[in-house]
Coordinates of C-alpha atoms in Angstrom, one line a residue:
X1 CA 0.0 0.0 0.0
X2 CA 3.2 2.2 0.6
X3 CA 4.9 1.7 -2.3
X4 CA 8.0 0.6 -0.3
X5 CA 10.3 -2.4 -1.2
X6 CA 11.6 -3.7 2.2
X7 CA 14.8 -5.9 2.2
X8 CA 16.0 -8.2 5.3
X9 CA 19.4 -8.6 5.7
X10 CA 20.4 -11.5 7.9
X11 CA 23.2 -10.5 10.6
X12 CA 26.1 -12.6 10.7
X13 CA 25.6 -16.4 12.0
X14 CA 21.8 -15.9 11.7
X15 CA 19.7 -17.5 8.6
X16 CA 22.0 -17.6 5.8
X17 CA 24.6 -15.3 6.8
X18 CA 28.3 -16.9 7.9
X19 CA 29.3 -16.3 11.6
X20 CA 32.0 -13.9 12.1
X21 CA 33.5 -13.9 15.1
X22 CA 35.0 -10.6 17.1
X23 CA 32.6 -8.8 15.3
X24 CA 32.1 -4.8 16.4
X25 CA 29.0 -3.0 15.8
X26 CA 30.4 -0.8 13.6
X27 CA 30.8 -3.7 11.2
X28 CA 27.2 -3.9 10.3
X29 CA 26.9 -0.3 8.4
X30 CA 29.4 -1.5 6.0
X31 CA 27.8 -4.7 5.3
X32 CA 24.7 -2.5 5.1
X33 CA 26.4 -0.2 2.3
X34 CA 28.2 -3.3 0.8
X35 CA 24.4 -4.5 0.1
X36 CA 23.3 -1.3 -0.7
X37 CA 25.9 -1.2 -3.7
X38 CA 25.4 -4.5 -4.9
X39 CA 21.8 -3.6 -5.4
X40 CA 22.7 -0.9 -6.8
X41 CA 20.8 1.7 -4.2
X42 CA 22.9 4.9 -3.8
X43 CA 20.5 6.3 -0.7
X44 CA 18.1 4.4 1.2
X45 CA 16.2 4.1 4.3
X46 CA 17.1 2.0 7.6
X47 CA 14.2 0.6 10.3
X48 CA 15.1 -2.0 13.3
X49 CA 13.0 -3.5 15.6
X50 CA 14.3 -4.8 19.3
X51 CA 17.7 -5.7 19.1
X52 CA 18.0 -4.1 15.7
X53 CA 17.8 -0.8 17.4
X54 CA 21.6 -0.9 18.0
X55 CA 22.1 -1.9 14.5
X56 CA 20.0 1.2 13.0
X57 CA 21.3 3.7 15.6
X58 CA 25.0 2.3 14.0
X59 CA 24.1 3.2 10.4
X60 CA 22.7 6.1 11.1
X61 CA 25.8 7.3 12.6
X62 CA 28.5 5.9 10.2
X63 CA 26.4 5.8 6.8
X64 CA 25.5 9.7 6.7
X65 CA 24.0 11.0 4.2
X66 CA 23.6 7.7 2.1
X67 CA 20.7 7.1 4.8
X68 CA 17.3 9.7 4.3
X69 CA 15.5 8.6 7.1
X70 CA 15.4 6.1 9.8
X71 CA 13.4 4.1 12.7
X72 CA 14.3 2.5 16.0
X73 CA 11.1 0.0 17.0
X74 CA 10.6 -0.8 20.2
X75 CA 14.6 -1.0 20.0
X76 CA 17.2 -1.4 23.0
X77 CA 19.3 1.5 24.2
X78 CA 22.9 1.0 26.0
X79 CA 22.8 0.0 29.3
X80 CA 24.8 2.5 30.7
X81 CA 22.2 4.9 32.5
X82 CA 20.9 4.4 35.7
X83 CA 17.1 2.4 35.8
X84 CA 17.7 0.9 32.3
X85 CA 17.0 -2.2 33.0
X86 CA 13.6 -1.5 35.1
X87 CA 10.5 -3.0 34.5
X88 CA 12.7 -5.7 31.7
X89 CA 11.8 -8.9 31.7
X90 CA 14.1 -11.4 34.4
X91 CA 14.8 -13.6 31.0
X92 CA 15.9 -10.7 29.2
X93 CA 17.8 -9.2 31.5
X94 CA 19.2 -12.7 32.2
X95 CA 20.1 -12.7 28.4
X96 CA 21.7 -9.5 27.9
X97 CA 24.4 -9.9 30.2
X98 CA 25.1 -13.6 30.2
X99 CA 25.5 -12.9 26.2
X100 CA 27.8 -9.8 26.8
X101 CA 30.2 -11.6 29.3
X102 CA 30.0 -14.8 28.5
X103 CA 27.8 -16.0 25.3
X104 CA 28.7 -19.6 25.2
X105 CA 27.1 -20.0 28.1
X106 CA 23.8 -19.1 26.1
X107 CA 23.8 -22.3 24.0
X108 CA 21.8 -24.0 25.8
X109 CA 19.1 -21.6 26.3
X110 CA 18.9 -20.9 22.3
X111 CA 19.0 -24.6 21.8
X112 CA 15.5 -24.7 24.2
X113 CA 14.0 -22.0 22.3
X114 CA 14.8 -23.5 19.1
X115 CA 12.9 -26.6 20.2
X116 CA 9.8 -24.5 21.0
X117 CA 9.5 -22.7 18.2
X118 CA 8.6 -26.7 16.2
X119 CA 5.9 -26.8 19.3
X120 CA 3.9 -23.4 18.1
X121 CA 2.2 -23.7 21.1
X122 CA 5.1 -23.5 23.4
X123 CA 6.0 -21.0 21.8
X124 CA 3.1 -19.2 21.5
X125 CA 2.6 -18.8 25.0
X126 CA 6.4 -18.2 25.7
X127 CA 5.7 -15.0 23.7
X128 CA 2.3 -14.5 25.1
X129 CA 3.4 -14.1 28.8
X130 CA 4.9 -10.9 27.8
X131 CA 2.4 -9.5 25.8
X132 CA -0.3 -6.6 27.3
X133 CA -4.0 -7.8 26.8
X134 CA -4.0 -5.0 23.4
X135 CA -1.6 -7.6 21.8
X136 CA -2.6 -11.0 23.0
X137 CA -5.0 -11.7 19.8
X138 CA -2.5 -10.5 17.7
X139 CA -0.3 -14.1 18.2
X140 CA -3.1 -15.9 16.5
X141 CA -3.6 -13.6 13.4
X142 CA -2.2 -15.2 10.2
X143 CA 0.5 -12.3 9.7
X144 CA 2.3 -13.0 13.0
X145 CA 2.8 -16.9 11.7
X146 CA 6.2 -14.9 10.2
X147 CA 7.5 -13.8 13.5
X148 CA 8.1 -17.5 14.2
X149 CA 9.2 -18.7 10.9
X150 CA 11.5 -16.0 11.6
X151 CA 12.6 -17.5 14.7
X152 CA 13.5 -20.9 13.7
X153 CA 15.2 -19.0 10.7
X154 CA 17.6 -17.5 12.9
X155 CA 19.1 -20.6 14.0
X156 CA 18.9 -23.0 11.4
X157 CA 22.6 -23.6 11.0
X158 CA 22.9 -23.2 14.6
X159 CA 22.5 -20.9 17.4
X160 CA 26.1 -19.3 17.5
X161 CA 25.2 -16.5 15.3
X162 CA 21.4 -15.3 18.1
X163 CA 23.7 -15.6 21.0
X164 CA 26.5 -13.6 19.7
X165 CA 24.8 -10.8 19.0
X166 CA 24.6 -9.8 23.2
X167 CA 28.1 -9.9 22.8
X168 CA 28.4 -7.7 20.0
X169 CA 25.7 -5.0 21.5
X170 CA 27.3 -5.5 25.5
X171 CA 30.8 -4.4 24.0
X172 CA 31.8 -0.8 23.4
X173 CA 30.0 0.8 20.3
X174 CA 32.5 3.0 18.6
X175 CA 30.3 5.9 18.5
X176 CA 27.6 8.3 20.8
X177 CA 24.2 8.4 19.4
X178 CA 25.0 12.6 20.0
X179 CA 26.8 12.3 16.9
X180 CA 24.0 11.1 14.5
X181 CA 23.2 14.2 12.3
X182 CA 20.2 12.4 10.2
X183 CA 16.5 12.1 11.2
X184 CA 15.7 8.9 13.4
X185 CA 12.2 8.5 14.6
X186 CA 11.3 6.4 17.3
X187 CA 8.5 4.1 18.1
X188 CA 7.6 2.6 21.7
X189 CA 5.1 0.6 23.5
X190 CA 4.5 2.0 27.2
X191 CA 3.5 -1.2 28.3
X192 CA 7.1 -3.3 26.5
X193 CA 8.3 -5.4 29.2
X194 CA 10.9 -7.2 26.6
X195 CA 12.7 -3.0 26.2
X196 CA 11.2 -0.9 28.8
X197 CA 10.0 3.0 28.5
X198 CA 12.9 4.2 29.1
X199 CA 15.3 3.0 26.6
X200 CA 13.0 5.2 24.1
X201 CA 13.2 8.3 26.4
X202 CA 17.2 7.5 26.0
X203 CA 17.4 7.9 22.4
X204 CA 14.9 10.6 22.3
X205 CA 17.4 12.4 24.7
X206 CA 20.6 11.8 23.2
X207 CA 19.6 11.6 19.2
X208 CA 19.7 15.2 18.1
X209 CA 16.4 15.9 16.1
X210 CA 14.7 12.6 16.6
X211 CA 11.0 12.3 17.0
X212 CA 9.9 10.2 18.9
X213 CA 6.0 8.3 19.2
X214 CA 5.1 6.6 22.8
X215 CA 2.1 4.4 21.9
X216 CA 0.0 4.1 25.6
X217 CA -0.6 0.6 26.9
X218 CA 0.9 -1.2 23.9
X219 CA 4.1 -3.4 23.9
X220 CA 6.8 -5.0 22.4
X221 CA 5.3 -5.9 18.8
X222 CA 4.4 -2.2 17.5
X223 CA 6.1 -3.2 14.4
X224 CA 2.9 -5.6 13.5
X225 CA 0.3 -3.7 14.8
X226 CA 1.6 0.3 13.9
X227 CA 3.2 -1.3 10.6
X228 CA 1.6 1.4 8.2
X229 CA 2.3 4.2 10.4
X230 CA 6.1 2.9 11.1
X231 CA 7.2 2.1 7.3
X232 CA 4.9 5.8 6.4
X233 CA 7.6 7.7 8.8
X234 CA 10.7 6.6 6.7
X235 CA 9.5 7.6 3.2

């Protein structure tokens, strides 16, 4: 209905993308412009949701003006301000550091989640236990079914690739979202218990310029259900 041609790009060790290991976050805006080339795109636009926050702040910063607009969704800040991590999830929390000191130790709990997502129904309510009561319905609409194909997607040559990733966004990374000089809009869920309030408020504060939407009482999966108005902001 846009008019917008959207292109995934796996991150490295996930779907078909080859793990790299000692990976920076700075290394994913030149695979980003590497793409870009190869399709032949001279300027585009960037959008992450979650844990592509990081990744789309990155870009942002080192890509310039090659990058007309951008989007953070529901995405997670740094860590480094006080009351970051209130109101998060135990899991996630649980994640996010085990992955950033020690991601091996992660395996297993990828491995568990990989075997849930083949029980839909485990899964389904793994997800659902998260989820305010304005989202709950949307786990059994035909247009979420993605989110898990998505899922088992990620770790289908195996889990080394999801893990890492902590790692990559619990290290240092290279750059202060002060110094992004393009428009980044930013969309969040008051009621996100997967990346809190806050972590929006963050980038609000420290991206010059950005604009930024707090949706009442909604959560973590904004990118289904505000879709239209999301993908509208970046043209």
């Amino acid at each position: 209905e846009l008019g917008l041609r959207v292109i995934s790009v796996d991150r490295p060790g996930c779907g078909a993308s080859g793990f790299q290991k000692h990976r920076q976050l700075l290394d994913w805006p030149r695979d980003i412009a590497q793409v870009a080339d190869a399709l032949g795109f001279d300027k585009f636009a960037v959008c992450g949701h979650s844990f592509g926050g990081p990744f789309v702040a990155a870009c942002a910063r080192q890509l310039g003006a090659r990058v007309t607009s951008a989007a953070i969704v529901a995405g997670i800040s740094p860590l480094s301000f006080k009351g970051a991590i209130k109101g998060m999830i135990p899991m996630v929390r649980l994640v996010l550091w085990t992955g950033g000191w020690a991601p091996q130790l992660l395996r297993p709990y990828v491995w568990l989640m990989a075997k849930m997502i083949k029980k839909t129904g485990a899964a389904r309510k793994m997800v659902g236990s998260s989820l305010p009561e304005t989202e709950l319905e949307l786990i059994d609409t035909p247009r979420f079914e993605g989110f898990f194909e998505g899922l088992g997607e990620m770790v289908k040559n195996g889990s080394k690739g999801a893990y890492w990733d902590a790692r990559v966004f619990m290290n240092k990374w290279g750059f202060e979202c002060s110094e992004i000089e393009i428009p980044v809009s930013l969309f969040y869920g008051t009621a996100d218990m997967a990346v809190p309030i806050q972590m929006g408020e963050y980038y609000r504060d420290a991206i010059p310029g950005s604009v930024a939407t707090f949706y009442e009482d909604e959560g973590h999966f904004i990118m289904y259900t505000r879709a239209k108005e999301i993908l509208g902001s970046l043209i």
